[in-house]
Short mmCIF file of C-alpha atoms in Angstrom, two decimals:
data_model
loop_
_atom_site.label_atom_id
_atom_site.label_comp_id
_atom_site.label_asym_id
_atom_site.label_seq_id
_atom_site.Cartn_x
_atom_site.Cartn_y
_atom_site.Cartn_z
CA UNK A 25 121.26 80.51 115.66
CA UNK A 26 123.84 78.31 113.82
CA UNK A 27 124.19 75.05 115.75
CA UNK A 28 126.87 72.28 115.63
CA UNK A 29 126.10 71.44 112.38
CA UNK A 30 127.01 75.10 111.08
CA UNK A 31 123.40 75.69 110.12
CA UNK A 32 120.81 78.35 110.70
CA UNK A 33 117.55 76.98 111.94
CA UNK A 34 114.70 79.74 111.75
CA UNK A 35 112.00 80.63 114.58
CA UNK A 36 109.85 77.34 112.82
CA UNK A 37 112.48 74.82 112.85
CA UNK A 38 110.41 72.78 115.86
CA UNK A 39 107.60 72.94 114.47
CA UNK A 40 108.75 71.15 111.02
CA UNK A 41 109.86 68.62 113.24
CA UNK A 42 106.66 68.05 115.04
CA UNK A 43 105.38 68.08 111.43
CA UNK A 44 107.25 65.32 110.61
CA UNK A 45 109.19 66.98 107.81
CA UNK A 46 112.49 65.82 106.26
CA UNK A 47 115.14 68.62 106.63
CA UNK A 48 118.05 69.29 104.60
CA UNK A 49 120.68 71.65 103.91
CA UNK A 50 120.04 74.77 102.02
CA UNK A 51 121.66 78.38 101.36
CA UNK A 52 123.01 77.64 105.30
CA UNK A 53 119.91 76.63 106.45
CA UNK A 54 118.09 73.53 107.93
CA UNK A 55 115.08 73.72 105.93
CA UNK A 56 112.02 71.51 105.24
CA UNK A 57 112.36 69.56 101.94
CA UNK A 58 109.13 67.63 102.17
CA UNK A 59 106.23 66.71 105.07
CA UNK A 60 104.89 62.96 105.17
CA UNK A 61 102.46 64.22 102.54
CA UNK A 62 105.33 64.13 99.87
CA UNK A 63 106.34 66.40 97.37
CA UNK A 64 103.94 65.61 94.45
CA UNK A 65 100.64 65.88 97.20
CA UNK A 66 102.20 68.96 98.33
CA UNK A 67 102.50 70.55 94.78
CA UNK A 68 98.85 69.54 94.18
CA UNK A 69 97.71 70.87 96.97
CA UNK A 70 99.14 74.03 96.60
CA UNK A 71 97.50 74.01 93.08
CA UNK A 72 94.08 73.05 94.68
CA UNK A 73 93.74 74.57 98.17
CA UNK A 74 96.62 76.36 100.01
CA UNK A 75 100.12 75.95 100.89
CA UNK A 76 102.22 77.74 103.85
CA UNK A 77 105.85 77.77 103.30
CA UNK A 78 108.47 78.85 105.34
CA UNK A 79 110.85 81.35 103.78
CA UNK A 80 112.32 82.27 106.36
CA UNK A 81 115.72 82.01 105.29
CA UNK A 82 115.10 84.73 102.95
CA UNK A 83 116.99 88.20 104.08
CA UNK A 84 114.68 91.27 104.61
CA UNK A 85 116.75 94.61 104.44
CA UNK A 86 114.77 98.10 105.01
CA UNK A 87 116.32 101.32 103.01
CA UNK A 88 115.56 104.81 103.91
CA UNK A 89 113.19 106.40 101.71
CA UNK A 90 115.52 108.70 100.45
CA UNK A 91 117.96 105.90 99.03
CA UNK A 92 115.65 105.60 96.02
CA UNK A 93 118.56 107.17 93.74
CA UNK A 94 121.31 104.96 94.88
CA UNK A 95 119.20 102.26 94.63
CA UNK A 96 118.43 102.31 91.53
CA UNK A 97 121.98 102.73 90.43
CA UNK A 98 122.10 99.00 91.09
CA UNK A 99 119.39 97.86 89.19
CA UNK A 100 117.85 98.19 85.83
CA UNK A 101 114.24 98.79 87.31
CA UNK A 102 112.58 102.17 87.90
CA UNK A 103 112.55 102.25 91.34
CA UNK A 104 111.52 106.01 91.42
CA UNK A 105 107.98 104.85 89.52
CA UNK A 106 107.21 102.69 92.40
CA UNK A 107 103.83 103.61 93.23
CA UNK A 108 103.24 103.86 97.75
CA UNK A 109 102.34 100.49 98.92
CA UNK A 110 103.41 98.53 95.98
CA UNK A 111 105.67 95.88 95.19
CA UNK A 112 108.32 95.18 91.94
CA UNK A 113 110.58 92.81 90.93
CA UNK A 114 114.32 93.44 90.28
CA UNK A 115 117.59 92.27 89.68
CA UNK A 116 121.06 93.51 90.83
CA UNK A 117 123.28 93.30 87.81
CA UNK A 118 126.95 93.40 87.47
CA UNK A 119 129.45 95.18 85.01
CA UNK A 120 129.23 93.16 82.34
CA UNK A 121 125.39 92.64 82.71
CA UNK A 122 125.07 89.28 84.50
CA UNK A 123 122.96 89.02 87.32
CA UNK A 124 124.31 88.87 90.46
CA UNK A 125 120.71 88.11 92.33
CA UNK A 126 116.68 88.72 92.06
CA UNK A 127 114.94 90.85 94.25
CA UNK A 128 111.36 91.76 95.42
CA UNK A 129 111.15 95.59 95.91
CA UNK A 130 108.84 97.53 98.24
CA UNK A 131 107.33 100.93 98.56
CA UNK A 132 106.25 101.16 102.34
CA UNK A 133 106.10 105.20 101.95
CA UNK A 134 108.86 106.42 104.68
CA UNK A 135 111.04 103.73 103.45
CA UNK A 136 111.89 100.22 100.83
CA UNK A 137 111.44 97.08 101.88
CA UNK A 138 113.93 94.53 100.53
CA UNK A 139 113.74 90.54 99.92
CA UNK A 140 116.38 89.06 98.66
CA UNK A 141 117.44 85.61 98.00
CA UNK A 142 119.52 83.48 101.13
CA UNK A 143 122.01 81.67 99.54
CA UNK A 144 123.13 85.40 98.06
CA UNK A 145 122.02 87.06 101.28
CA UNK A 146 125.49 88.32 102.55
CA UNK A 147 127.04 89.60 99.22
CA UNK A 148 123.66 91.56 98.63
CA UNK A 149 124.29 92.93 101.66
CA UNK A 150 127.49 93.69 101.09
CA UNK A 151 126.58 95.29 97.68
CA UNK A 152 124.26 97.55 99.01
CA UNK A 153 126.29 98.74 101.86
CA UNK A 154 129.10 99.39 99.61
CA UNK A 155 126.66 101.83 97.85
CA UNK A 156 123.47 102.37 99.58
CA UNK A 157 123.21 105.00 102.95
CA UNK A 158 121.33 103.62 105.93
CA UNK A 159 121.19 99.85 104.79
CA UNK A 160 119.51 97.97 107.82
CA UNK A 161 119.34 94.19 107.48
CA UNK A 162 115.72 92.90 109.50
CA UNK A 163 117.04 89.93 111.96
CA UNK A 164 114.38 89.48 114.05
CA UNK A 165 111.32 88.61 111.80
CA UNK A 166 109.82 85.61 110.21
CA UNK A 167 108.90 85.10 106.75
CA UNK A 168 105.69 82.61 105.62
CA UNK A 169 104.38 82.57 102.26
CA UNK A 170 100.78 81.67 101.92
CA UNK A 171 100.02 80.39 98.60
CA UNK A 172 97.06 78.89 96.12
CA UNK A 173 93.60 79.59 95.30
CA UNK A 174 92.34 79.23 98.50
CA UNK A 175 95.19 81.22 100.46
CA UNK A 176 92.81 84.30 100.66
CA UNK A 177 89.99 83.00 101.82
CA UNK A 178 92.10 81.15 105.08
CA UNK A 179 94.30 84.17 105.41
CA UNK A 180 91.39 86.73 105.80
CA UNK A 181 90.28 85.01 108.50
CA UNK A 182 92.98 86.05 110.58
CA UNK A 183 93.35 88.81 108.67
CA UNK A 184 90.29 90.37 107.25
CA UNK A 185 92.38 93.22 105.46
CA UNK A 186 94.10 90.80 102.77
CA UNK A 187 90.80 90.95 100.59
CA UNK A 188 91.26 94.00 99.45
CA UNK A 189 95.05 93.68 98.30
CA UNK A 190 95.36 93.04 94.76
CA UNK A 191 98.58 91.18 92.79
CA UNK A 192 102.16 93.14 94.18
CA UNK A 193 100.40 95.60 96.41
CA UNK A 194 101.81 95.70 100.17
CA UNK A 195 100.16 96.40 103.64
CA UNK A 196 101.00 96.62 107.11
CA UNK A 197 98.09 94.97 109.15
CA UNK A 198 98.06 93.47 112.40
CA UNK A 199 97.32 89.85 113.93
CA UNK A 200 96.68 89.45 117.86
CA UNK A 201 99.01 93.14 118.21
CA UNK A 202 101.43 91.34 116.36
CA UNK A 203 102.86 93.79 113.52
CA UNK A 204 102.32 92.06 109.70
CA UNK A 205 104.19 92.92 106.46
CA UNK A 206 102.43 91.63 103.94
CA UNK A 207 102.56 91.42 99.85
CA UNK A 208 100.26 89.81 97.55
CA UNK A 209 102.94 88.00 95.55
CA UNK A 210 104.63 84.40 95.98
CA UNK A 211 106.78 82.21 93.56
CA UNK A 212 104.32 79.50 92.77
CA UNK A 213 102.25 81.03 89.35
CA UNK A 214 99.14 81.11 91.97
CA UNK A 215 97.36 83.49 93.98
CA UNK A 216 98.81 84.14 97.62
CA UNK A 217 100.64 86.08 100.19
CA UNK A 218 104.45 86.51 101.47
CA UNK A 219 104.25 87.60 105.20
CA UNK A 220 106.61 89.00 107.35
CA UNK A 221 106.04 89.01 111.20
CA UNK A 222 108.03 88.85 114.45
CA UNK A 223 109.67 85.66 114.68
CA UNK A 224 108.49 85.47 118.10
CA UNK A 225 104.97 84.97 116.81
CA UNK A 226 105.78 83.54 113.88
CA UNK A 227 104.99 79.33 115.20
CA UNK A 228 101.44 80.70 116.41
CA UNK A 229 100.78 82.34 113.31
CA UNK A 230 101.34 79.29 111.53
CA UNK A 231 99.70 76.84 113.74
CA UNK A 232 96.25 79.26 113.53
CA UNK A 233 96.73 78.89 109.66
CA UNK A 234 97.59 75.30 109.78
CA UNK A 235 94.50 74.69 111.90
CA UNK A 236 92.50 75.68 108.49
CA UNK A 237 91.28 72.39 105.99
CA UNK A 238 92.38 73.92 103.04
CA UNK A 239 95.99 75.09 104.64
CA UNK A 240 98.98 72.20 104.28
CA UNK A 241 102.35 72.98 105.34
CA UNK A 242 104.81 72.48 102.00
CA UNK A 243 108.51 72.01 101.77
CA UNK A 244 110.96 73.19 98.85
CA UNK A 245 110.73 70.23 96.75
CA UNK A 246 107.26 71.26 95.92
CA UNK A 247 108.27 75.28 95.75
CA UNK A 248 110.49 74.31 93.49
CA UNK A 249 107.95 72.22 91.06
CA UNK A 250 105.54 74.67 91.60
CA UNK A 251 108.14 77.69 90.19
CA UNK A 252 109.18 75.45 87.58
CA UNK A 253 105.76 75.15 86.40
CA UNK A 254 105.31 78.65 86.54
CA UNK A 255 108.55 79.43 84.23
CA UNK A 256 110.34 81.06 87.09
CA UNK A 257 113.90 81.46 87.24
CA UNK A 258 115.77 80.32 90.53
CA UNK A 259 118.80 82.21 90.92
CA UNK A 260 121.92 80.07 90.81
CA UNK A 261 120.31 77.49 88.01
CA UNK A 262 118.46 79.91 85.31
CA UNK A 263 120.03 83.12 86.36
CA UNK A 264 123.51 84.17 87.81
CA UNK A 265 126.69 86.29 86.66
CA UNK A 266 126.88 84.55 83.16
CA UNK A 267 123.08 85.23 82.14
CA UNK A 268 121.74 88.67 81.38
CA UNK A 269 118.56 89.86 82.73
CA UNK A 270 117.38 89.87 78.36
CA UNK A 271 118.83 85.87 77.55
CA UNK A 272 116.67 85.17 80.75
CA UNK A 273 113.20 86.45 79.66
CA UNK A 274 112.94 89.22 82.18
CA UNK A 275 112.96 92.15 79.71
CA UNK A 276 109.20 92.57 81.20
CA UNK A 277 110.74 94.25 84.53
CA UNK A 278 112.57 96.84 82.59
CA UNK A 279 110.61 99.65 82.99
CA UNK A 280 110.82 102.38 79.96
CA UNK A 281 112.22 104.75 82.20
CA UNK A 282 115.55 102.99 82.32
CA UNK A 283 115.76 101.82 78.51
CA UNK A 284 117.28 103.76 75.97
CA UNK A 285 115.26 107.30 75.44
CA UNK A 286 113.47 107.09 78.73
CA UNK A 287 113.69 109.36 81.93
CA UNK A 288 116.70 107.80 83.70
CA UNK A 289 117.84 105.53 80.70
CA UNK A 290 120.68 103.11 81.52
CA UNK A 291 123.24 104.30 84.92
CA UNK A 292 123.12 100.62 86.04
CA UNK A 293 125.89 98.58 86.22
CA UNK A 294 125.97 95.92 82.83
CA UNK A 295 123.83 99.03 81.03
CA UNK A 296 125.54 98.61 77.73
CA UNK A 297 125.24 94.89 77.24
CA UNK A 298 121.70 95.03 78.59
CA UNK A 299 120.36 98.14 76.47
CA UNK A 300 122.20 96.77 73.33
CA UNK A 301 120.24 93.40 73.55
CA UNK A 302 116.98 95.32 74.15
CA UNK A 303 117.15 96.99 71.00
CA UNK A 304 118.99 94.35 68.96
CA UNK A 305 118.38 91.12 70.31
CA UNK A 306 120.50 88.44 72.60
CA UNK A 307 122.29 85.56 70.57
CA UNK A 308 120.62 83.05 73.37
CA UNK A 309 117.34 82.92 75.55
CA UNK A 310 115.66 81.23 78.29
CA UNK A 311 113.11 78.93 77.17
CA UNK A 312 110.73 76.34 77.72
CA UNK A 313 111.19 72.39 76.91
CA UNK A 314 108.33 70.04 76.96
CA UNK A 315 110.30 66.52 76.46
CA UNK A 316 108.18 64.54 74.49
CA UNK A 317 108.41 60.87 76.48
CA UNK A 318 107.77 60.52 80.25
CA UNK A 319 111.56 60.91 81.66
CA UNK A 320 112.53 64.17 82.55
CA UNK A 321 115.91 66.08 81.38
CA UNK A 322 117.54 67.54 84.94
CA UNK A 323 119.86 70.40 85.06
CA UNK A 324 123.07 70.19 83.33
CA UNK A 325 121.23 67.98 80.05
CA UNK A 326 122.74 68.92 77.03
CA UNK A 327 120.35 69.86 74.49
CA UNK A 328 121.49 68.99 70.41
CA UNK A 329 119.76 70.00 67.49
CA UNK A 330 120.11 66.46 65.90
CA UNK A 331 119.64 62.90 67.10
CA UNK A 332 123.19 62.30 66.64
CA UNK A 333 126.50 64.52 65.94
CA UNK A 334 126.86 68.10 66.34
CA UNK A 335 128.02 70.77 69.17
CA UNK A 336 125.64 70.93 71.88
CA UNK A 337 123.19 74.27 71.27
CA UNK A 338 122.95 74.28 74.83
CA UNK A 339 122.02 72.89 78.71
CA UNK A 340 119.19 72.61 80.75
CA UNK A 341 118.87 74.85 84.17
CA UNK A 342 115.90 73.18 85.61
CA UNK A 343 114.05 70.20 84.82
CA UNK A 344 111.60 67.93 86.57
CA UNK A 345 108.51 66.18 86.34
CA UNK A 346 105.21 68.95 86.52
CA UNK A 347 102.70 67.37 88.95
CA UNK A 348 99.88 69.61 87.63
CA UNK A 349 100.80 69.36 83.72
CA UNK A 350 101.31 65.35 84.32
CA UNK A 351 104.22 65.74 82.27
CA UNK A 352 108.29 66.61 82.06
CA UNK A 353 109.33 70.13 81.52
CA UNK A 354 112.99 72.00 82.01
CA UNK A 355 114.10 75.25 81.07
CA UNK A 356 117.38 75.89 79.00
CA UNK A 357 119.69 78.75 77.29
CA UNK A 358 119.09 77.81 73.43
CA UNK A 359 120.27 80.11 70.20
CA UNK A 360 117.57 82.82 70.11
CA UNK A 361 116.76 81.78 66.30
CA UNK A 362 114.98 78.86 67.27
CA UNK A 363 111.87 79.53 66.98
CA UNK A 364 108.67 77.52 69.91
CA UNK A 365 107.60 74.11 68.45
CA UNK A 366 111.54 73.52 67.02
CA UNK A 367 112.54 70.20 67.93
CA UNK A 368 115.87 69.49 69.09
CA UNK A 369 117.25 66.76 71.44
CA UNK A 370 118.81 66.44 75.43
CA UNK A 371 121.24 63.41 75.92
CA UNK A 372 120.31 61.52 78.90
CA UNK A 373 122.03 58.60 80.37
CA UNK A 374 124.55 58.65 76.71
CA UNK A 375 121.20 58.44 74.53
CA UNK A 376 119.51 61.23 72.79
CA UNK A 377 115.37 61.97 73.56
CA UNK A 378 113.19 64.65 71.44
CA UNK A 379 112.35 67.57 73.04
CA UNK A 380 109.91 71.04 71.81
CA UNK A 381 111.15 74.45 72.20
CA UNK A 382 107.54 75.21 74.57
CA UNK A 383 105.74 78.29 75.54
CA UNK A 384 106.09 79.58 79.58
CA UNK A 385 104.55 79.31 81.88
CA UNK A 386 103.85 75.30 81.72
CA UNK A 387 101.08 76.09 84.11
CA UNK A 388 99.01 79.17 83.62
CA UNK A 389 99.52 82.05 86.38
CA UNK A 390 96.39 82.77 88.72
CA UNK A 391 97.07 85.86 90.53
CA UNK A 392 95.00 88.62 91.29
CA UNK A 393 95.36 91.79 89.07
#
């Protein structure tokens, strides 16, 4: 319900409250940026223990099974390969191969399961129902994502089932009669869970899970360390309509069946642009920075290749401080020719720091294959 403010609360919003979290603005949501714990506690115990984070404000859309086609005339990913009961990223990509948002995918048998990101929510919508029969857009659910290397253990004992799953594999299982979608997948580099539930049980749900020692509740300031760390992109910083889904890294969800000589090669939108850079190469990439003092370059830092003069090479799309690496990290578009362990420069404040071209993730990935 949107609210004098203009803002969407979701079916947890009291509860944040009573948790004493700080709430902002975000995507058209009130939504919890940090608990009394504070962000850097938060990240660590995500990394330690387990965190539950409301994602509520994500949108869940359900296709019919039979939309598999049109589909994946939207995105470069081979949505027919999907295996039953398993999960895949993807990207929607435009005409001239940007990206117009990032995806989870779902194969839930007798029909797809859709996440897609809020603050894009309404175009995606748009986008499939402009070429996708029998789009329906879930409104009455909740969405929690359970996450670190203790998630299983507290999730399992509500719901035994979750042992079993392994890394991008759905089920439908059940809490209290209460109907649970649930992936093993999150956007934290760690073990954990995404859950969706009727919003109607969704504060219970919680509660039981917060009742748990190792289970905290976590805001986005530390989701969005905790991706950061993990080298993945947020859409609107590291990806969006000027970045191709190669520059970006994501090559890796490009299945062969949709590259050049495979079974359904290319018939996405931007499938010239993105097939040429496969094969050839992009002129600029995604990668890591590891600045070399303690300050960290935000978004928007220029990056040089020498201490003083030149053209800027490029900018930084996310930067912070990494609670778990004890260090500053960023990500930035950068010529593809320079090569990891090239030093180049961001300006900060007028004044020029050193910076390494670094290896992702900053913080190794721990999930469950």
């Amino acid at each position: 319900m949107a609210r004098e403010t203009g803002l969407k609360r979701t079916p947890l919003f009291d509860l944040h409250l009573e948790l004493g979290a700080k709430m902002v603005p975000f995507a058209g949501w009130e939504m919890p940026v940090q608990y009394p714990m504070g962000v850097l506690k938060e990240h660590l115990h995500t990394r330690a223990a387990a965190g539950l984070f409301d994602v509520s404000h994500m949108g869940q859309v359900i296709l019919p099974a039979g939309a598999v086609a049109a589909l994946e005339a939207l995105v470069p990913v081979d949505i027919a390969g999907l295996g039953l009961n398993r999960q895949r990223y993807a990207m929607f990509t435009d005409a001239a191969g940007g990206i117009l948002d990032d995806l989870m995918v779902a194969n839930r048998g007798d029909h797809l399961f859709l996440v897609v990101n809020a603050a894009c929510a309404e175009a995606d919508i748009a986008h499939l129902r402009a070429h996708v029969p029998g789009v329906e857009v879930i409104a009455d659910r909740a969405l929690l994502a359970l996450q670190g290397p203790a998630a299983e253990t507290a999730l399992a004992r509500l719901v035994p089932g979750v042992a079993a799953m392994r890394f991008m594999e759905v089920a439908t299982l059940s809490w209290e009669g209460a109907e649970l979608w649930i992936s093993r997948s999150g956007y934290t580099g760690e073990d954990g869970f995404e859950i969706s539930l009727p919003e109607a049980r969704a504060e219970g749900f919680a509660r039981a899970l917060l009742a748990m020692a190792e289970v905290a509740p976590i805001g986005l300031g530390a989701r969005d360390s905790l991706r950061l760390e993990a080298g993945l992109c947020l859409y609107g910083h590291d990806i969006d309509t000027t970045t191709s889904p190669v520059e970006a890294g994501l090559a890796w969800a490009i299945q062969k069946a949709r590259r050049t000589g495979g079974a359904r090669a290319g018939g996405f939108p931007g499938a010239e642009r993105i097939l040429a850079e496969l094969a050839q190469g992009p002129e600029r990439r995604r990668v890591g920075l590891r600045p070399e003092g303690r300050a960290p370059m935000r978004e928007g830092t220029e990056i040089f290749a020498a201490e003083s003069g030149g053209a800027a090479l490029g900018r930084v799309t996310s930067g912070g401080f990494g609670p778990s690496i004890n260090a500053p990290m960023a990500m930035a578009y950068l010529p593809a020719t320079l090569a990891e362990g090239t030093l180049v420069y961001g300006e900060v404040r007028g004044k020029r720091h050193p910076a390494r071209i670094a290896p992702m993730p900053f913080h190794p990935h721990s999930y469950k294959r």
